[in-house]
PDB file of C-alpha atoms in Angstrom:
ATOM      1  CA  MET A   1     114.831  98.645  97.650  1.00  0.00           C
ATOM      2  CA  SER A   2     112.646  96.929  99.815  1.00  0.00           C
ATOM      3  CA  ALA A   3     111.281  98.560 103.069  1.00  0.00           C
ATOM      4  CA  ASP A   4     111.905  95.894 105.056  1.00  0.00           C
ATOM      5  CA  LEU A   5     114.934  96.833 107.031  1.00  0.00           C
ATOM      6  CA  PRO A   6     118.265  94.838 108.366  1.00  0.00           C
ATOM      7  CA  ASP A   7     118.406  94.074 111.714  1.00  0.00           C
ATOM      8  CA  GLU A   8     121.207  96.623 112.854  1.00  0.00           C
ATOM      9  CA  ARG A   9     120.903  98.303 115.484  1.00  0.00           C
ATOM     10  CA  GLY A  10     122.044 100.986 117.580  1.00  0.00           C
ATOM     11  CA  ALA A  11     122.161 102.667 120.909  1.00  0.00           C
ATOM     12  CA  ALA A  12     118.870 102.894 121.084  1.00  0.00           C
ATOM     13  CA  GLY A  13     117.482 100.433 119.825  1.00  0.00           C
ATOM     14  CA  LEU A  14     116.650 101.601 115.990  1.00  0.00           C
ATOM     15  CA  ALA A  15     118.484 100.983 113.467  1.00  0.00           C
ATOM     16  CA  PRO A  16     120.518 104.464 112.316  1.00  0.00           C
ATOM     17  CA  ALA A  17     118.599 105.658 109.962  1.00  0.00           C
ATOM     18  CA  ALA A  18     115.672 104.861 112.553  1.00  0.00           C
ATOM     19  CA  ALA A  19     117.108 106.808 115.139  1.00  0.00           C
ATOM     20  CA  GLY A  20     116.746 109.905 112.860  1.00  0.00           C
ATOM     21  CA  PHE A  21     112.860 109.713 111.473  1.00  0.00           C
ATOM     22  CA  ASP A  22     110.353 111.881 113.453  1.00  0.00           C
ATOM     23  CA  LEU A  23     107.389 109.763 113.812  1.00  0.00           C
ATOM     24  CA  ASP A  24     105.481 112.856 115.160  1.00  0.00           C
ATOM     25  CA  ARG A  25     106.128 114.795 112.398  1.00  0.00           C
ATOM     26  CA  ALA A  26     104.206 114.995 109.063  1.00  0.00           C
ATOM     27  CA  TRP A  27     104.905 113.212 106.501  1.00  0.00           C
ATOM     28  CA  ARG A  28     103.444 112.167 103.261  1.00  0.00           C
ATOM     29  CA  LEU A  29     104.367 110.500  99.040  1.00  0.00           C
ATOM     30  CA  HIS A  30     106.755 112.218  97.970  1.00  0.00           C
ATOM     31  CA  PRO A  31     104.351 113.993  94.403  1.00  0.00           C
ATOM     32  CA  GLN A  32     106.561 112.265  92.361  1.00  0.00           C
ATOM     33  CA  VAL A  33     105.881 108.776  93.586  1.00  0.00           C
ATOM     34  CA  SER A  34     102.827 106.235  92.075  1.00  0.00           C
ATOM     35  CA  VAL A  35     102.002 103.536  94.367  1.00  0.00           C
ATOM     36  CA  ARG A  36     100.092 100.250  92.013  1.00  0.00           C
ATOM     37  CA  PRO A  37      98.494  97.960  95.203  1.00  0.00           C
ATOM     38  CA  GLU A  38      99.530  94.346  95.140  1.00  0.00           C
ATOM     39  CA  SER A  39      98.769  91.173  96.938  1.00  0.00           C
ATOM     40  CA  PHE A  40     101.932  91.239  98.986  1.00  0.00           C
ATOM     41  CA  GLY A  41     102.030  94.811  99.234  1.00  0.00           C
ATOM     42  CA  ALA A  42     102.855  97.249  97.075  1.00  0.00           C
ATOM     43  CA  LEU A  43     105.631  98.913  94.996  1.00  0.00           C
ATOM     44  CA  LEU A  44     106.371 103.049  94.921  1.00  0.00           C
ATOM     45  CA  TYR A  45     107.906 104.244  92.010  1.00  0.00           C
ATOM     46  CA  HIS A  46     109.781 107.535  92.146  1.00  0.00           C
ATOM     47  CA  PHE A  47     109.507 108.473  88.324  1.00  0.00           C
ATOM     48  CA  GLY A  48     111.841 112.132  89.189  1.00  0.00           C
ATOM     49  CA  THR A  49     114.474 109.183  90.383  1.00  0.00           C
ATOM     50  CA  ARG A  50     113.630 106.471  88.939  1.00  0.00           C
ATOM     51  CA  LYS A  51     113.771 103.811  92.036  1.00  0.00           C
ATOM     52  CA  LEU A  52     111.855 101.354  93.284  1.00  0.00           C
ATOM     53  CA  SER A  53     110.943 100.197  96.329  1.00  0.00           C
ATOM     54  CA  PHE A  54     108.714  96.377  97.866  1.00  0.00           C
ATOM     55  CA  LEU A  55     106.314  97.126 100.535  1.00  0.00           C
ATOM     56  CA  LYS A  56     106.078  94.127 101.666  1.00  0.00           C
ATOM     57  CA  GLU A  57     103.025  93.860 104.010  1.00  0.00           C
ATOM     58  CA  PRO A  58      99.366  95.459 103.484  1.00  0.00           C
ATOM     59  CA  ALA A  59     100.167  97.002 106.570  1.00  0.00           C
ATOM     60  CA  LEU A  60     102.978  99.051 106.091  1.00  0.00           C
ATOM     61  CA  LEU A  61     100.715  99.808 102.625  1.00  0.00           C
ATOM     62  CA  ALA A  62      97.997 100.787 104.972  1.00  0.00           C
ATOM     63  CA  LEU A  63     100.183 103.015 106.970  1.00  0.00           C
ATOM     64  CA  VAL A  64     102.043 105.027 103.859  1.00  0.00           C
ATOM     65  CA  GLU A  65      98.531 105.790 102.780  1.00  0.00           C
ATOM     66  CA  ALA A  66      96.870 107.175 105.430  1.00  0.00           C
ATOM     67  CA  LEU A  67      99.933 109.525 106.527  1.00  0.00           C
ATOM     68  CA  PRO A  68      98.819 112.738 105.069  1.00  0.00           C
ATOM     69  CA  ALA A  69      95.550 112.652 106.944  1.00  0.00           C
ATOM     70  CA  HIS A  70      97.020 112.703 110.051  1.00  0.00           C
ATOM     71  CA  ALA A  71      99.315 115.328 111.829  1.00  0.00           C
ATOM     72  CA  SER A  72     102.029 112.591 112.858  1.00  0.00           C
ATOM     73  CA  ALA A  73     103.421 109.436 111.463  1.00  0.00           C
ATOM     74  CA  ARG A  74     102.665 108.356 114.794  1.00  0.00           C
ATOM     75  CA  ALA A  75      99.104 109.488 114.427  1.00  0.00           C
ATOM     76  CA  ALA A  76      98.969 108.297 111.367  1.00  0.00           C
ATOM     77  CA  ALA A  77      99.662 104.172 112.740  1.00  0.00           C
ATOM     78  CA  ALA A  78      97.517 104.607 115.592  1.00  0.00           C
ATOM     79  CA  ALA A  79      94.810 105.492 112.613  1.00  0.00           C
ATOM     80  CA  VAL A  80      95.339 102.215 111.390  1.00  0.00           C
ATOM     81  CA  GLY A  81      95.688  99.720 114.024  1.00  0.00           C
ATOM     82  CA  LEU A  82      99.080  99.260 114.024  1.00  0.00           C
ATOM     83  CA  PRO A  83     100.160  98.266 118.357  1.00  0.00           C
ATOM     84  CA  ALA A  84     102.005 100.450 119.453  1.00  0.00           C
ATOM     85  CA  ALA A  85     104.742  98.502 120.783  1.00  0.00           C
ATOM     86  CA  SER A  86     105.462  97.091 116.378  1.00  0.00           C
ATOM     87  CA  LEU A  87     106.544 101.263 115.957  1.00  0.00           C
ATOM     88  CA  ASP A  88     109.842 100.723 115.654  1.00  0.00           C
ATOM     89  CA  ARG A  89     109.863  98.831 113.270  1.00  0.00           C
ATOM     90  CA  TYR A  90     107.685 100.921 111.145  1.00  0.00           C
ATOM     91  CA  GLN A  91     109.591 103.650 111.955  1.00  0.00           C
ATOM     92  CA  ARG A  92     112.311 101.342 110.298  1.00  0.00           C
ATOM     93  CA  ALA A  93     110.847 100.880 107.073  1.00  0.00           C
ATOM     94  CA  LEU A  94     109.562 104.946 107.307  1.00  0.00           C
ATOM     95  CA  ALA A  95     113.062 105.872 107.075  1.00  0.00           C
ATOM     96  CA  THR A  96     113.921 103.913 105.036  1.00  0.00           C
ATOM     97  CA  LEU A  97     111.248 104.990 102.554  1.00  0.00           C
ATOM     98  CA  ALA A  98     112.814 108.902 103.387  1.00  0.00           C
ATOM     99  CA  ALA A  99     116.031 108.513 102.954  1.00  0.00           C
ATOM    100  CA  SER A 100     114.800 106.895  99.245  1.00  0.00           C
ATOM    101  CA  SER A 101     112.534 110.127  99.362  1.00  0.00           C
ATOM    102  CA  MET A 102     109.724 108.269  98.340  1.00  0.00           C
ATOM    103  CA  ILE A 103     107.765 110.424 101.333  1.00  0.00           C
ATOM    104  CA  VAL A 104     109.056 113.341 102.283  1.00  0.00           C
ATOM    105  CA  GLU A 105     108.365 115.541 105.848  1.00  0.00           C
ATOM    106  CA  GLY A 106     104.861 118.367 105.401  1.00  0.00           C
ATOM    107  CA  SER A 107     101.421 118.191 104.647  1.00  0.00           C
ATOM    108  CA  PRO A 108      99.832 117.327 101.525  1.00  0.00           C
ATOM    109  CA  LEU A 109     100.218 119.518  98.641  1.00  0.00           C
TER     110      LEU A 109
END
């Protein structure tokens, strides 16, 4: 699985999964997910589901790592310097990670 998302978009211009992902809520890594940084981004491994995800860019890794320190995914994106114009792309990636239980809603444990 990859956090890069397909380009299928709904009426609102977002992939269907991204349309249901709320950037204004708090998110964090699932407690059973391990992150291994790589030159291309990172590998995420979920010990509970045995799923592996690839983060194909360092900016996405920075966003995922910043999630628990912020009240929302939008605030985390701003904190790592992601431009507002690119948020829909990162929203799709986060939606994919949430759908595979790599990230979960809520503040850190």
